[in-house]
Amino acid sequence: ITGGSSSIRYTGQTAMRVAGAAAREMLIEASANRLNVGKEELLTKLGHVHHNSTGRSLSYGEIAQEAALLEPRENPFLKSRSQFNIMGKALSRSDIPSKVDGTAIFGIDAYSEDMLFAAIRLAPVFGTKLVSADSSKAVAQPGVKRVVELEDAIAVVANNYWRAKNSLTLIDTTFSPSKSDKISSEDIEARFNRELSQSNGEKDKEIGDAESAIKSASDIIEANYRVPYLAHAAMEPMNCTVHVQEDTVEVWTSTQDALGTVGRIAEIVGVPERDVIFHHTYCGGGFGRRVPLINTNMIDHAALIARAFDVPIKTIFSREDDMQQDHYRPSVHNNFKAAFDANNNVIAWQSRFTGPVQVPGASHIPYSIKNQSIRVVAGETHVPLGPWRSVDHTQQTFFTESFIDEIAHRAGINPYQFRLDLLKEHPRHRKVLEIAAEAAGYGRDLLSGRALGIAVQESFGSFVAEIAEVSMDENQKPVIHKVTCAIDCGWAVNPDTVEAQVESGIIYGLTAALYGEITIKNGRVVQGNFPDYEMVRMSTSPEIDIHIIESGE
């Protein structure tokens, strides 16, 4: 699975690396048997097993069949970092050229001569059901094979997607009424504010006695923040091709979790997982949207539609379907209080925010404040939610770091120095902060009208500090000129990929900060395509300067 920053750390470090080491040992053992020498006399390099004392060598290919008959060890010898030839070097990814020249195969590229295409209309208000549909005009259209009614959707299957999509517009559908039919973003916002004012929520983290510290404080600062729902808006619209055959089910789709997708398809179609053949492809953007647990509205519907046919059925969400039927990054409200003693020291931190909590600990702070009370209230709505790139950290880092700035200003201390003073017990936070600040020229003279914003956070095992150089345009809109980042992810297996991850994270984060907002009206999503859901583009992307820290962690 690629999710939760797990690909390199788990699939790579604990699976692929171990498998490679075990395979190397098997190749050495098979070569020792073939050459009639001791295993300890052999070395491996560049695809060969070498016996240096006699000058003999065998290629991996020559010995592979014999090696495959051996049993791999569960705990093979792993190289030390000083022995690495590839890991740790900045190597260009082999998939980039095909993605640039258009030859890369994505899920939406699946094709066969007998394939049919499905366009689908899901219940516009989340959670409602299909009551009736007049499909008479649609089934009379050229190329239309069938209209398929599902519990919460209707689909047109035709010999090309354009015909299916256009015919779908001719169907009059009625969906069940619900309590959510009149809900708007304003209603949700009012509900969140009401819950925060009326409920003390559930414990997330409690240290000391924040309530008493606030009551006895010499000064108190308060601030409230909110972020909206966000869609994933991956470049490749959601799609899934399913071919239900007599003995097997074949699947083509872009996914962050192939095995999870197989399990989901098997469950829907009603076959053992061993009978599902999965054809892996590249993902045209994932960001959490292509994890099967939140991709059910595509995978499930594609499988249900395909059950009615004996040829491959490619179900495609239009851009509007994808944007209006997503599992969204939660809208979150967060209210803060901080307290000072008579000597201007911060003695209490109080945070109350709306849930759900998807990643425990994201709301916690590294700062040395004796009394902390962090609690979460329900914040439930009818809007479906899912993990969005970096999950809770996108909201919580914005909240906590913004409030730290507010506290620093109230205290009359430079925000950079204020953070350093409170991070004495967290050297990795301090290190990235110091390197980013030095690289960005923090504290030195800036061009007139420009300022530097600063933030630091640990997320999924990586420690990151960023400095943004910002000004305001003639319309008082922020312009981001440069972002300087220092990242300590422990060991950078491929620094080139680390830089790409950071660059794309910055662009994705700025898109969320400057433009991203999904709004609800009459129970449904208003935005439908990129004219309604703008993003940072090449012309508005800042200069990005990245510094990778090899901490040895």
Coordinates of C-alpha atoms in Angstrom, one line a residue:
I1 CA 0.0 0.0 0.0
T2 CA 1.1 3.6 -0.6
G3 CA -0.6 5.6 2.1
G4 CA 0.4 7.2 5.5
S5 CA 4.0 7.6 4.2
S6 CA 4.4 3.8 4.3
S7 CA 5.8 2.9 0.9
I8 CA 9.5 3.3 1.6
R9 CA 9.4 2.7 5.3
Y10 CA 7.4 -0.5 5.3
T11 CA 7.1 -2.0 1.8
G12 CA 10.6 -0.8 1.1
Q13 CA 12.6 -1.2 4.3
T14 CA 10.9 -4.2 5.9
A15 CA 9.8 -6.1 2.7
M16 CA 11.6 -5.3 -0.5
R17 CA 15.0 -4.8 1.2
V18 CA 14.7 -8.0 3.1
A19 CA 13.5 -9.9 0.0
G20 CA 16.5 -8.6 -1.9
A21 CA 18.9 -9.6 0.8
A22 CA 17.3 -13.1 1.0
A23 CA 17.6 -13.5 -2.8
R24 CA 21.2 -12.5 -2.7
E25 CA 22.0 -15.2 -0.1
M26 CA 20.2 -17.8 -2.2
L27 CA 22.2 -16.8 -5.3
I28 CA 25.4 -17.0 -3.3
E29 CA 24.5 -20.5 -1.9
A30 CA 23.5 -21.8 -5.4
S31 CA 26.8 -20.4 -6.8
A32 CA 28.8 -22.0 -4.0
N33 CA 27.2 -25.4 -4.9
R34 CA 27.8 -24.9 -8.6
L35 CA 31.5 -23.8 -8.2
N36 CA 32.1 -26.1 -5.3
V37 CA 33.5 -23.4 -3.0
G38 CA 32.5 -22.0 0.4
K39 CA 29.8 -19.3 0.5
E40 CA 32.2 -17.1 2.5
E41 CA 34.5 -17.0 -0.5
L42 CA 31.9 -15.3 -2.8
L43 CA 31.0 -11.7 -3.4
T44 CA 28.1 -10.1 -5.3
K45 CA 28.4 -7.1 -7.5
L46 CA 26.5 -5.7 -10.5
G47 CA 24.3 -8.7 -11.1
H48 CA 27.1 -11.3 -10.7
V49 CA 28.4 -13.7 -8.1
H50 CA 32.2 -13.5 -8.0
H51 CA 34.9 -15.9 -6.8
N52 CA 37.8 -13.6 -6.8
S53 CA 40.6 -16.1 -6.0
T54 CA 39.9 -18.1 -9.2
G55 CA 38.5 -15.3 -11.3
R56 CA 35.3 -17.2 -11.9
S57 CA 31.8 -15.5 -11.8
L58 CA 28.2 -16.4 -12.6
S59 CA 25.5 -14.0 -13.6
Y60 CA 22.3 -13.9 -11.5
G61 CA 20.5 -15.2 -14.6
E62 CA 22.8 -18.2 -15.0
I63 CA 22.1 -19.3 -11.4
A64 CA 18.6 -18.1 -10.8
Q65 CA 16.8 -21.4 -11.4
E66 CA 19.0 -23.3 -9.0
A67 CA 18.7 -20.5 -6.4
A68 CA 15.0 -20.5 -6.7
L69 CA 14.9 -24.1 -5.4
L70 CA 16.4 -23.0 -2.1
E71 CA 14.6 -21.7 1.0
P72 CA 15.0 -18.0 1.8
R73 CA 16.0 -17.1 5.3
E74 CA 13.5 -15.0 7.3
N75 CA 16.3 -12.8 8.7
P76 CA 19.0 -12.5 6.0
F77 CA 22.1 -10.4 6.4
L78 CA 21.4 -6.7 5.6
K79 CA 24.1 -4.5 4.2
S80 CA 25.3 -1.5 6.2
R81 CA 24.8 2.0 4.7
S82 CA 28.5 2.1 3.9
Q83 CA 28.0 -0.8 1.6
F84 CA 25.2 0.6 -0.4
N85 CA 25.7 1.2 -4.1
I86 CA 22.3 2.7 -5.0
M87 CA 20.3 3.6 -1.9
G88 CA 21.1 7.1 -0.7
K89 CA 21.9 8.4 -4.1
A90 CA 19.8 10.9 -6.0
L91 CA 18.7 8.8 -8.9
S92 CA 16.1 9.9 -11.6
R93 CA 13.0 7.8 -11.4
S94 CA 12.5 5.4 -14.3
D95 CA 8.8 6.2 -14.7
I96 CA 9.1 9.9 -15.4
P97 CA 9.9 9.8 -19.2
S98 CA 6.8 7.7 -19.9
K99 CA 4.6 10.0 -17.8
V100 CA 6.0 13.0 -19.8
D101 CA 5.7 11.5 -23.3
G102 CA 2.3 10.0 -22.7
T103 CA 3.2 6.3 -23.0
A104 CA 2.6 5.5 -19.3
I105 CA -0.4 3.3 -18.7
F106 CA -2.9 4.4 -16.1
G107 CA -6.1 2.7 -15.0
I108 CA -8.2 4.8 -17.4
D109 CA -6.1 3.5 -20.3
A110 CA -7.4 -0.1 -20.0
Y111 CA -8.9 -1.2 -23.3
S112 CA -10.1 -4.2 -25.3
E113 CA -12.1 -4.5 -28.5
D114 CA -15.2 -5.9 -26.8
M115 CA -15.1 -3.4 -23.9
L116 CA -18.2 -1.4 -23.0
F117 CA -18.3 1.9 -21.1
A118 CA -20.4 3.0 -18.1
A119 CA -21.3 6.5 -17.1
I120 CA -22.9 6.8 -13.7
R121 CA -25.1 9.2 -11.7
L122 CA -24.9 8.8 -7.9
A123 CA -27.3 10.2 -5.4
P124 CA -26.5 13.9 -5.3
V125 CA -27.2 14.2 -1.6
F126 CA -24.9 11.8 0.3
G127 CA -26.7 8.8 1.8
T128 CA -29.9 9.0 -0.2
K129 CA -31.3 6.2 -2.4
L130 CA -32.7 5.9 -6.0
V131 CA -36.5 5.9 -5.9
S132 CA -37.4 5.9 -9.6
A133 CA -35.9 6.5 -13.0
D134 CA -37.4 7.1 -16.5
S135 CA -34.8 5.6 -18.9
S136 CA -36.9 5.4 -22.0
K137 CA -35.1 8.1 -23.9
A138 CA -31.7 6.9 -22.9
V139 CA -32.1 3.3 -24.0
A140 CA -33.2 4.5 -27.5
Q141 CA -29.9 6.2 -28.1
P142 CA -27.3 4.8 -30.6
G143 CA -24.8 2.5 -28.9
V144 CA -26.6 2.2 -25.6
K145 CA -26.6 -1.4 -24.4
R146 CA -28.4 -1.2 -21.1
V147 CA -29.4 1.0 -18.2
V148 CA -28.4 -0.4 -14.8
E149 CA -30.2 0.7 -11.6
L150 CA -28.4 0.4 -8.3
E151 CA -29.4 1.2 -4.8
D152 CA -28.0 4.7 -4.8
A153 CA -27.2 5.3 -8.5
I154 CA -28.1 4.7 -12.1
A155 CA -25.7 3.9 -14.9
V156 CA -25.8 3.9 -18.7
V157 CA -23.6 1.3 -20.5
A158 CA -22.8 2.0 -24.1
N159 CA -20.1 1.2 -26.7
N160 CA -18.2 4.4 -25.9
Y161 CA -18.1 6.7 -22.9
W162 CA -19.3 9.8 -24.7
R163 CA -22.5 8.1 -25.7
A164 CA -23.0 6.7 -22.2
K165 CA -22.4 10.1 -20.6
N166 CA -24.7 12.0 -23.0
S167 CA -27.5 9.4 -22.7
L168 CA -27.3 9.6 -18.9
T169 CA -28.5 13.2 -19.1
L170 CA -31.7 12.0 -20.7
I171 CA -32.8 10.0 -17.7
D172 CA -35.1 11.5 -15.2
T173 CA -34.2 10.3 -11.7
T174 CA -35.8 10.7 -8.3
F175 CA -33.8 10.1 -5.1
S176 CA -35.2 9.7 -1.7
P177 CA -35.6 12.8 0.5
S178 CA -33.5 13.1 3.6
K179 CA -32.8 15.4 6.6
S180 CA -29.7 16.6 4.8
D181 CA -31.5 18.0 1.7
K182 CA -31.4 21.6 3.0
I183 CA -28.0 21.6 4.7
S184 CA -25.5 24.2 3.7
S185 CA -21.9 25.0 4.6
E186 CA -23.2 27.8 6.8
D187 CA -25.4 25.3 8.7
I188 CA -22.3 23.0 9.2
E189 CA -20.2 25.9 10.4
A190 CA -22.9 27.0 12.8
R191 CA -23.2 23.5 14.2
F192 CA -19.4 23.2 14.7
N193 CA -19.3 26.5 16.5
R194 CA -22.3 25.4 18.7
E195 CA -20.7 22.1 19.5
L196 CA -17.4 23.8 20.5
S197 CA -19.2 26.2 22.7
Q198 CA -21.4 23.6 24.4
S199 CA -19.1 20.6 24.7
N200 CA -15.8 20.0 26.4
G201 CA -15.3 17.0 24.1
E202 CA -13.2 13.9 24.6
K203 CA -9.6 13.8 25.8
D204 CA -6.9 13.9 23.2
K205 CA -4.1 14.9 25.4
E206 CA -4.0 16.3 29.0
I207 CA -0.8 17.5 30.8
G208 CA -0.9 19.3 34.1
D209 CA -3.9 21.5 34.9
A210 CA -4.6 23.9 32.0
E211 CA -7.9 25.0 33.4
S212 CA -6.5 26.2 36.7
A213 CA -3.5 27.8 35.0
I214 CA -5.9 29.8 32.7
K215 CA -8.0 30.9 35.7
S216 CA -4.9 32.3 37.5
A217 CA -3.2 33.8 34.4
S218 CA -1.9 37.3 34.1
D219 CA -2.9 37.4 30.5
I220 CA -4.9 35.2 28.1
I221 CA -4.9 35.1 24.3
E222 CA -7.6 33.4 22.3
A223 CA -7.9 32.5 18.6
N224 CA -10.3 30.5 16.4
Y225 CA -9.4 28.9 13.1
R226 CA -11.3 26.9 10.5
V227 CA -10.6 25.1 7.3
P228 CA -13.1 23.9 4.7
Y229 CA -13.8 20.6 3.1
L230 CA -11.3 19.8 0.3
A231 CA -11.6 17.4 -2.6
H232 CA -8.6 15.2 -3.8
A233 CA -9.1 16.4 -7.4
A234 CA -6.6 13.9 -8.8
M235 CA -5.7 14.5 -12.5
E236 CA -6.8 11.1 -13.6
P237 CA -10.6 10.9 -12.9
M238 CA -11.7 7.9 -10.9
N239 CA -12.2 4.8 -13.0
C240 CA -12.4 1.0 -12.7
T241 CA -12.6 -1.7 -15.4
V242 CA -14.1 -5.1 -14.3
H243 CA -14.6 -8.2 -16.4
V244 CA -16.7 -10.9 -14.7
Q245 CA -16.0 -14.2 -16.3
E246 CA -17.1 -17.8 -15.5
D247 CA -14.1 -18.7 -13.3
T248 CA -12.3 -15.4 -12.7
V249 CA -12.8 -11.6 -12.3
E250 CA -10.2 -9.3 -14.0
V251 CA -9.7 -5.8 -12.7
W252 CA -7.9 -2.7 -14.1
T253 CA -7.8 0.4 -12.0
S254 CA -5.4 3.0 -10.5
T255 CA -5.1 2.2 -6.8
Q256 CA -3.0 2.9 -3.8
D257 CA -3.6 -0.6 -2.5
A258 CA -3.8 -3.5 -5.0
L259 CA -4.5 -6.2 -2.4
G260 CA -7.2 -4.1 -0.8
T261 CA -8.9 -3.5 -4.2
V262 CA -8.8 -7.3 -4.9
G263 CA -10.5 -7.9 -1.6
R264 CA -13.1 -5.4 -2.2
I265 CA -13.9 -6.7 -5.7
A266 CA -14.0 -10.3 -4.5
E267 CA -16.5 -9.3 -1.7
I268 CA -18.8 -7.4 -4.1
V269 CA -18.8 -10.0 -6.9
G270 CA -18.9 -12.9 -4.4
V271 CA -15.8 -14.8 -5.4
P272 CA -12.7 -16.0 -3.5
E273 CA -9.8 -13.4 -3.7
R274 CA -7.7 -16.0 -5.4
D275 CA -10.0 -15.8 -8.4
V276 CA -9.5 -12.0 -8.9
I277 CA -6.8 -11.1 -11.4
F278 CA -5.5 -7.5 -10.8
H279 CA -3.7 -5.6 -13.6
H280 CA -1.6 -2.9 -11.9
T281 CA -1.2 0.5 -13.5
Y282 CA 0.2 3.9 -12.6
C283 CA -1.9 6.3 -10.5
G284 CA -2.8 9.6 -12.0
G285 CA -2.7 11.1 -8.6
G286 CA -3.8 9.4 -5.4
F287 CA -3.5 11.6 -2.3
G288 CA -5.7 9.2 -0.3
R289 CA -8.5 9.1 -2.8
R290 CA -7.5 5.8 -4.3
V291 CA -7.4 3.8 -1.0
P292 CA -10.1 1.2 -1.3
L293 CA -11.8 2.1 1.9
I294 CA -12.7 5.5 0.5
N295 CA -12.8 4.5 -3.1
T296 CA -15.8 2.3 -2.5
N297 CA -18.2 4.5 -4.5
M298 CA -16.1 3.7 -7.6
I299 CA -14.9 0.1 -7.0
D300 CA -18.3 -1.1 -5.7
H301 CA -20.4 0.4 -8.4
A302 CA -18.0 -0.7 -11.2
A303 CA -18.2 -4.3 -9.9
L304 CA -22.0 -4.2 -9.5
I305 CA -22.4 -2.9 -13.1
A306 CA -20.0 -5.4 -14.5
R307 CA -21.9 -8.4 -13.0
A308 CA -24.6 -7.8 -15.5
F309 CA -22.3 -8.4 -18.5
D310 CA -19.9 -10.9 -19.9
V311 CA -17.4 -8.4 -21.4
P312 CA -15.1 -5.8 -19.7
I313 CA -17.0 -2.8 -18.4
K314 CA -15.0 0.4 -17.8
T315 CA -16.8 2.7 -15.4
I316 CA -15.6 6.3 -15.4
F317 CA -16.5 9.2 -13.1
S318 CA -16.6 12.5 -15.0
R319 CA -14.7 15.3 -13.4
E320 CA -17.9 16.6 -11.9
D321 CA -18.8 13.1 -10.5
D322 CA -15.3 12.9 -8.9
M323 CA -15.5 16.3 -7.3
Q324 CA -19.0 15.9 -6.1
Q325 CA -18.8 12.3 -5.0
D326 CA -15.4 12.4 -3.2
H327 CA -14.6 11.4 0.4
Y328 CA -13.4 14.8 1.5
R329 CA -10.7 16.2 3.8
P330 CA -12.7 17.1 6.9
S331 CA -13.8 20.7 7.5
V332 CA -12.4 21.4 11.0
H333 CA -12.8 24.2 13.5
N334 CA -10.3 24.8 16.2
N335 CA -10.6 27.2 19.2
F336 CA -7.5 28.0 21.3
K337 CA -6.6 29.7 24.5
A338 CA -3.1 30.3 25.9
A339 CA -2.2 31.8 29.3
F340 CA 0.8 33.8 30.5
D341 CA 2.1 34.2 34.0
A342 CA 3.3 37.5 35.4
N343 CA 6.8 37.0 33.9
N344 CA 5.4 36.6 30.3
N345 CA 5.9 32.9 30.3
V346 CA 3.4 30.7 28.5
I347 CA 1.9 28.4 31.2
A348 CA -1.1 26.9 29.5
W349 CA -2.3 25.7 26.1
Q350 CA -5.9 24.8 25.5
S351 CA -7.2 23.4 22.2
R352 CA -10.8 22.4 21.3
F353 CA -11.4 21.1 17.8
T354 CA -14.0 19.2 15.8
G355 CA -13.3 15.7 14.7
P356 CA -13.0 13.1 13.5
V357 CA -9.4 12.3 14.5
Q358 CA -7.9 10.3 11.6
V359 CA -4.3 10.4 12.8
P360 CA -3.9 10.3 16.6
G361 CA -1.4 12.9 17.8
A362 CA -1.6 15.3 14.9
S363 CA -3.0 18.0 17.2
H364 CA -0.2 17.6 19.8
I365 CA 2.6 20.2 20.1
P366 CA 6.3 19.7 20.7
Y367 CA 6.6 23.0 22.7
S368 CA 7.5 22.9 26.3
I369 CA 4.3 24.2 27.9
K370 CA 3.6 22.8 31.4
N371 CA -0.2 22.7 31.2
Q372 CA -1.9 21.4 28.1
S373 CA -5.5 20.4 27.4
I374 CA -6.3 19.2 23.9
R375 CA -9.8 17.8 23.4
V376 CA -12.0 16.9 20.4
V377 CA -15.8 17.2 19.9
A378 CA -17.7 15.1 17.4
G379 CA -18.2 17.4 14.4
E380 CA -20.2 14.7 12.5
T381 CA -22.1 15.6 9.3
H382 CA -23.5 13.7 6.3
V383 CA -20.5 14.6 4.2
P384 CA -18.3 11.5 3.5
L385 CA -14.7 11.9 4.8
G386 CA -11.4 10.4 3.9
P387 CA -7.7 10.8 4.3
W388 CA -6.3 13.7 2.2
R389 CA -2.6 14.2 1.7
S390 CA -0.9 14.1 5.1
V391 CA -4.3 13.7 6.7
D392 CA -4.9 15.6 10.0
H393 CA -1.5 17.3 9.9
T394 CA -2.7 19.6 7.1
Q395 CA -5.3 21.2 9.4
Q396 CA -3.6 20.9 12.7
T397 CA -0.2 22.2 11.6
F398 CA -1.9 25.3 10.2
F399 CA -3.9 25.7 13.4
T400 CA -1.1 25.1 16.0
E401 CA 1.7 27.0 14.1
S402 CA -0.6 30.0 13.4
F403 CA -1.5 30.1 17.1
I404 CA 2.1 29.8 18.2
D405 CA 2.7 32.9 16.0
E406 CA -0.1 34.7 17.8
I407 CA 1.3 33.9 21.2
A408 CA 4.8 35.0 20.1
H409 CA 3.5 38.3 19.0
R410 CA 1.5 38.8 22.2
A411 CA 4.7 38.0 24.1
G412 CA 6.7 40.4 22.1
I413 CA 9.2 37.7 21.0
N414 CA 10.4 36.9 17.5
P415 CA 8.4 33.8 16.3
Y416 CA 11.6 32.0 15.3
Q417 CA 13.3 32.6 18.7
F418 CA 10.1 31.9 20.5
R419 CA 9.9 28.4 18.9
L420 CA 13.6 27.7 19.6
D421 CA 13.1 28.5 23.3
L422 CA 10.2 26.1 23.6
L423 CA 11.9 23.3 21.6
K424 CA 14.9 22.6 23.8
E425 CA 13.7 19.0 24.4
H426 CA 13.2 18.4 20.7
P427 CA 16.6 18.6 18.8
R428 CA 15.2 17.3 15.5
H429 CA 12.6 20.1 15.4
R430 CA 15.2 22.6 16.3
K431 CA 17.7 21.4 13.7
V432 CA 15.3 21.7 10.8
L433 CA 14.1 25.0 12.0
E434 CA 17.6 26.4 12.3
I435 CA 18.6 25.2 8.9
A436 CA 15.5 26.5 7.1
A437 CA 15.8 29.9 8.8
E438 CA 19.5 30.2 7.9
A439 CA 18.9 29.2 4.3
A440 CA 16.0 31.6 3.9
G441 CA 17.9 34.5 5.4
Y442 CA 15.6 34.8 8.4
G443 CA 16.4 38.0 10.3
R444 CA 18.2 39.7 7.4
D445 CA 16.7 42.6 5.4
L446 CA 13.9 41.8 3.0
L447 CA 12.6 43.6 -0.1
S448 CA 10.1 46.2 0.8
G449 CA 6.6 44.8 1.4
R450 CA 7.8 41.3 2.0
A451 CA 7.7 39.1 5.1
L452 CA 8.7 35.6 6.2
G453 CA 6.3 33.1 7.7
I454 CA 7.6 30.2 9.7
A455 CA 6.4 26.7 10.8
V456 CA 7.7 23.4 12.0
Q457 CA 6.1 20.0 12.4
E458 CA 6.7 16.3 12.7
S459 CA 4.4 14.2 10.6
F460 CA 4.6 10.4 9.9
G461 CA 8.2 10.3 11.2
S462 CA 9.5 13.2 9.1
F463 CA 10.5 16.5 10.7
V464 CA 9.9 19.6 8.5
A465 CA 10.4 23.3 8.8
E466 CA 9.4 25.8 6.2
I467 CA 9.9 29.5 5.6
A468 CA 7.6 31.3 3.2
E469 CA 8.5 34.6 1.7
V470 CA 5.2 36.5 1.1
S471 CA 3.9 39.8 -0.1
M472 CA 0.4 41.2 -0.8
D473 CA -0.7 42.2 -4.3
E474 CA -2.8 45.2 -5.2
N475 CA -6.0 43.3 -4.3
Q476 CA -4.6 42.3 -0.9
K477 CA -4.2 38.7 -1.9
P478 CA -1.0 36.9 -0.8
V479 CA 1.8 36.2 -3.3
I480 CA 4.2 33.5 -2.3
H481 CA 7.7 34.3 -3.8
K482 CA 9.7 31.5 -2.2
V483 CA 9.4 28.6 0.2
T484 CA 12.5 27.3 1.9
C485 CA 12.2 23.8 3.5
A486 CA 14.4 21.7 5.7
I487 CA 13.4 18.1 6.1
D488 CA 14.8 15.3 8.3
C489 CA 13.1 12.1 7.3
G490 CA 15.9 10.0 8.9
W491 CA 17.5 8.3 6.0
A492 CA 16.8 9.6 2.5
V493 CA 16.7 6.4 0.4
N494 CA 16.5 8.5 -2.8
P495 CA 17.1 12.3 -2.2
D496 CA 15.6 13.1 -5.6
T497 CA 12.3 11.5 -4.6
V498 CA 12.4 13.3 -1.2
E499 CA 12.8 16.6 -3.0
A500 CA 9.9 15.8 -5.4
Q501 CA 7.7 14.8 -2.4
V502 CA 8.5 18.1 -0.7
E503 CA 8.0 20.2 -3.8
S504 CA 4.6 18.6 -4.6
G505 CA 3.6 18.9 -0.9
I506 CA 4.3 22.6 -0.9
I507 CA 2.4 23.1 -4.1
Y508 CA -0.5 21.0 -2.8
G509 CA -0.5 22.8 0.5
L510 CA -0.4 26.3 -1.1
T511 CA -3.3 25.2 -3.3
A512 CA -5.3 24.3 -0.2
A513 CA -4.3 27.6 1.6
L514 CA -5.0 29.9 -1.3
Y515 CA -7.8 28.4 -3.3
G516 CA -9.2 25.1 -2.0
E517 CA -12.8 25.0 -0.7
I518 CA -15.6 22.6 -1.2
T519 CA -18.9 24.1 -0.2
I520 CA -22.3 22.5 0.5
K521 CA -25.7 23.8 -0.6
N522 CA -29.0 21.9 -0.4
G523 CA -27.1 18.9 1.0
R524 CA -24.8 18.5 -2.0
V525 CA -21.4 19.8 -3.3
V526 CA -21.5 23.0 -5.3
Q527 CA -18.1 22.8 -7.1
G528 CA -18.0 20.6 -10.2
N529 CA -14.7 21.2 -12.1
F530 CA -11.4 23.1 -12.0
P531 CA -13.0 26.5 -13.0
D532 CA -14.7 26.2 -9.5
Y533 CA -11.7 24.6 -7.8
E534 CA -8.6 26.5 -8.7
M535 CA -5.0 25.4 -7.9
V536 CA -1.4 26.6 -7.9
R537 CA -0.1 26.4 -11.5
M538 CA 3.4 26.9 -13.0
S539 CA 2.9 30.7 -13.2
T540 CA 2.0 31.0 -9.5
S541 CA 4.3 28.4 -8.1
P542 CA 7.0 29.9 -5.8
E543 CA 10.7 29.2 -6.0
I544 CA 11.3 26.2 -3.8
D545 CA 14.6 25.6 -1.9
I546 CA 14.9 22.2 -0.2
H547 CA 17.6 21.1 2.3
I548 CA 17.7 17.4 3.3
I549 CA 19.2 16.6 6.7
E550 CA 20.7 13.2 7.1
S551 CA 20.2 12.8 10.8
G552 CA 21.0 9.1 10.9
E553 CA 17.7 8.4 12.6

